[in-house]
Amino acid sequence: MDRTCSGIISANGPTSFGQPDAIDRAVANATVSPWFQWILKAEADGTLEPVLNNLSYNILSTLKLNGFENNTIIDGTWLEAYGTPFATAAECLGALGWAKGFATGAHQFEIPDLAAERIIRSKPALAIWGEADRTLRAEHFLPLFSALFPSAPIKHLPGVGHYCFEDAPETISGLIADFLQRT
């Protein structure tokens, strides 16, 4: 089976690929993001681990802090679907480890070789960005996407937050279907 990637879709996510300004952009974003500010404060005051080790109970508050906007879909089934994967502290280790890595500066990013960069740049790409995203601000991260894919379209979605797939599922599905059809 061929496992090569035929295209790239970035939806409210950073697309850093060895750009020298990626860390500076992430740091600048952290100064204005409530989520990243909370991570830094919670690590400093010792509440990061207790909160993130109990994501099954805290899932809605963490999602809301990240910019979840579509309150109309929240019900018991929705809460169960998001909370169940984090039922135990062991199941929360990924979320906790990522947050602690950010707070302590432990994350490392590899710089791809020129062959990998050439391959990724040759792919068709699409960026979808919810303009209400308070976690990853467009002004900090879309330039990383544009640097990799200068001619790729960027679709801005007003009123859509960090969880764009939840906030605008029909719009996102349509954009992805159109992209797949064109490429």
Coordinates of C-alpha atoms in Angstrom, one line a residue:
M1 CA 0.0 0.0 0.0
D2 CA 1.3 3.4 -0.9
R3 CA 1.4 5.6 2.2
T4 CA 2.6 8.8 0.6
C5 CA 0.7 12.0 1.3
S6 CA -1.1 13.4 -1.7
G7 CA -2.1 16.7 -0.1
I8 CA -2.0 18.8 3.0
I9 CA -5.0 20.3 4.9
S10 CA -4.2 22.4 7.9
A11 CA -7.3 23.3 10.0
N12 CA -6.5 25.7 12.9
G13 CA -3.1 24.1 13.3
P14 CA 0.5 25.3 13.0
T15 CA 2.3 24.0 10.0
S16 CA 5.8 24.6 11.0
F17 CA 8.3 22.7 8.9
G18 CA 11.7 23.9 10.1
Q19 CA 11.1 27.6 9.5
P20 CA 13.6 29.6 11.6
D21 CA 10.8 31.9 13.1
A22 CA 8.5 29.1 14.2
I23 CA 9.6 29.2 17.9
D24 CA 9.4 33.0 18.0
R25 CA 5.9 32.8 16.5
A26 CA 4.8 30.2 19.1
V27 CA 6.2 32.3 21.9
A28 CA 4.5 35.4 20.6
N29 CA 1.2 33.5 20.3
A30 CA 1.6 32.2 23.9
T31 CA 1.6 35.8 25.2
V32 CA -1.9 36.4 23.9
S33 CA -3.5 32.9 24.2
P34 CA -5.6 32.2 27.2
W35 CA -4.8 28.5 26.9
F36 CA -1.1 28.9 26.9
Q37 CA -1.2 31.5 29.6
W38 CA -3.2 29.0 31.7
I39 CA -0.7 26.2 31.1
L40 CA 2.2 28.5 32.3
K41 CA 0.3 29.6 35.3
A42 CA -1.0 26.1 36.2
E43 CA 2.5 24.6 35.9
A44 CA 3.9 27.4 38.1
D45 CA 1.3 27.0 40.9
G46 CA 1.1 23.2 40.8
T47 CA -2.4 22.8 39.4
L48 CA -1.5 21.7 35.8
E49 CA -1.2 18.0 36.7
P50 CA -4.3 17.7 38.9
V51 CA -6.5 19.4 36.2
L52 CA -5.1 17.6 33.2
N53 CA -5.0 14.2 35.0
N54 CA -8.7 14.5 35.4
L55 CA -9.7 15.5 31.9
S56 CA -12.7 13.2 31.9
Y57 CA -14.2 15.7 34.4
N58 CA -12.5 18.9 33.1
I59 CA -12.9 18.3 29.4
L60 CA -15.5 21.0 28.8
S61 CA -13.6 23.7 30.7
T62 CA -10.4 22.9 28.9
L63 CA -12.1 22.9 25.5
K64 CA -13.8 26.2 26.4
L65 CA -10.5 27.8 27.4
N66 CA -9.1 26.6 24.0
G67 CA -11.9 28.4 22.2
F68 CA -14.7 25.9 21.7
E69 CA -17.5 28.0 20.4
N70 CA -20.5 25.8 19.4
N71 CA -22.3 25.4 22.7
T72 CA -25.5 24.1 21.0
I73 CA -24.0 20.6 20.4
I74 CA -23.0 20.1 24.1
D75 CA -25.1 17.3 25.7
G76 CA -24.4 14.2 27.7
T77 CA -23.4 12.2 24.7
W78 CA -21.0 14.9 23.5
L79 CA -19.4 15.1 27.0
E80 CA -19.0 11.4 27.2
A81 CA -17.5 11.2 23.7
Y82 CA -14.8 13.8 24.6
G83 CA -14.3 12.7 28.2
T84 CA -14.2 8.9 27.9
P85 CA -10.7 8.8 26.3
F86 CA -9.4 10.5 29.4
A87 CA -11.0 8.3 32.1
T88 CA -7.7 7.7 34.0
A89 CA -4.6 9.6 34.8
A90 CA -2.7 7.2 32.5
E91 CA -5.0 8.1 29.6
C92 CA -4.3 11.8 30.3
L93 CA -0.5 11.4 30.0
G94 CA -0.3 12.7 26.4
A95 CA -2.2 15.8 27.2
L96 CA -0.3 16.4 30.4
G97 CA 3.1 15.7 28.8
W98 CA 2.4 18.1 25.9
A99 CA 1.4 20.9 28.3
K100 CA 4.3 20.3 30.6
G101 CA 6.7 20.2 27.7
F102 CA 5.4 23.6 26.6
A103 CA 5.6 25.1 30.1
T104 CA 9.1 23.8 30.7
G105 CA 10.5 24.5 27.2
A106 CA 11.2 20.8 26.7
H107 CA 9.6 20.5 23.2
Q108 CA 12.2 20.2 20.4
F109 CA 11.5 20.6 16.7
E110 CA 13.5 18.9 14.0
I111 CA 14.7 20.7 10.9
P112 CA 13.8 18.6 7.9
D113 CA 16.4 17.9 5.3
L114 CA 16.1 19.6 1.8
A115 CA 14.6 16.4 0.2
A116 CA 11.8 16.3 2.7
E117 CA 11.2 20.1 2.3
R118 CA 11.1 19.7 -1.5
I119 CA 8.5 16.8 -1.2
I120 CA 6.2 18.7 1.2
R121 CA 6.3 21.9 -0.8
S122 CA 5.3 19.9 -3.9
K123 CA 2.0 18.9 -2.4
P124 CA -1.3 20.7 -2.9
A125 CA -2.4 22.4 0.3
L126 CA -5.3 24.1 1.9
A127 CA -5.5 26.1 5.2
I128 CA -8.8 26.4 7.0
W129 CA -8.8 28.9 9.9
G130 CA -11.5 29.8 12.4
E131 CA -11.1 33.5 13.0
A132 CA -12.4 33.2 16.6
D133 CA -9.5 30.8 17.5
R134 CA -8.0 32.2 20.8
T135 CA -5.6 29.3 21.2
L136 CA -3.6 29.5 17.9
R137 CA -3.8 33.0 16.5
A138 CA -3.9 33.3 12.7
E139 CA -1.4 36.2 12.7
H140 CA 1.2 33.9 14.3
F141 CA 0.7 30.7 12.5
L142 CA -0.8 31.3 9.0
P143 CA 2.5 32.9 7.9
L144 CA 4.2 29.5 8.6
F145 CA 1.7 27.8 6.3
S146 CA 2.1 30.5 3.6
A147 CA 5.9 30.2 3.7
L148 CA 5.6 26.5 2.9
F149 CA 2.7 26.8 0.4
P150 CA 2.8 30.3 -1.0
S151 CA 0.1 29.7 -3.6
A152 CA -2.2 27.6 -1.5
P153 CA -5.6 29.0 -0.6
I154 CA -6.5 30.0 3.0
K155 CA -10.1 29.9 4.0
H156 CA -11.0 32.2 6.9
L157 CA -14.1 31.2 8.8
P158 CA -15.7 34.1 10.9
G159 CA -17.1 33.1 14.2
V160 CA -15.4 29.7 14.2
G161 CA -13.0 28.9 17.0
H162 CA -10.1 26.5 17.6
Y163 CA -12.3 23.5 17.2
C164 CA -13.4 24.3 13.7
F165 CA -14.6 20.8 12.9
E166 CA -17.1 21.2 15.8
D167 CA -18.0 24.8 15.2
A168 CA -18.6 24.5 11.4
P169 CA -18.8 20.8 10.4
E170 CA -20.8 21.4 7.2
T171 CA -18.5 24.2 6.0
I172 CA -15.3 22.3 6.8
S173 CA -16.6 19.1 5.1
G174 CA -17.5 21.1 2.0
L175 CA -14.1 22.8 1.9
I176 CA -12.3 19.4 2.3
A177 CA -14.5 17.7 -0.3
D178 CA -13.8 20.5 -2.8
F179 CA -10.1 20.4 -2.1
L180 CA -10.0 16.6 -2.6
Q181 CA -12.0 16.9 -5.8
R182 CA -9.7 19.6 -7.2
T183 CA -6.5 17.7 -6.3

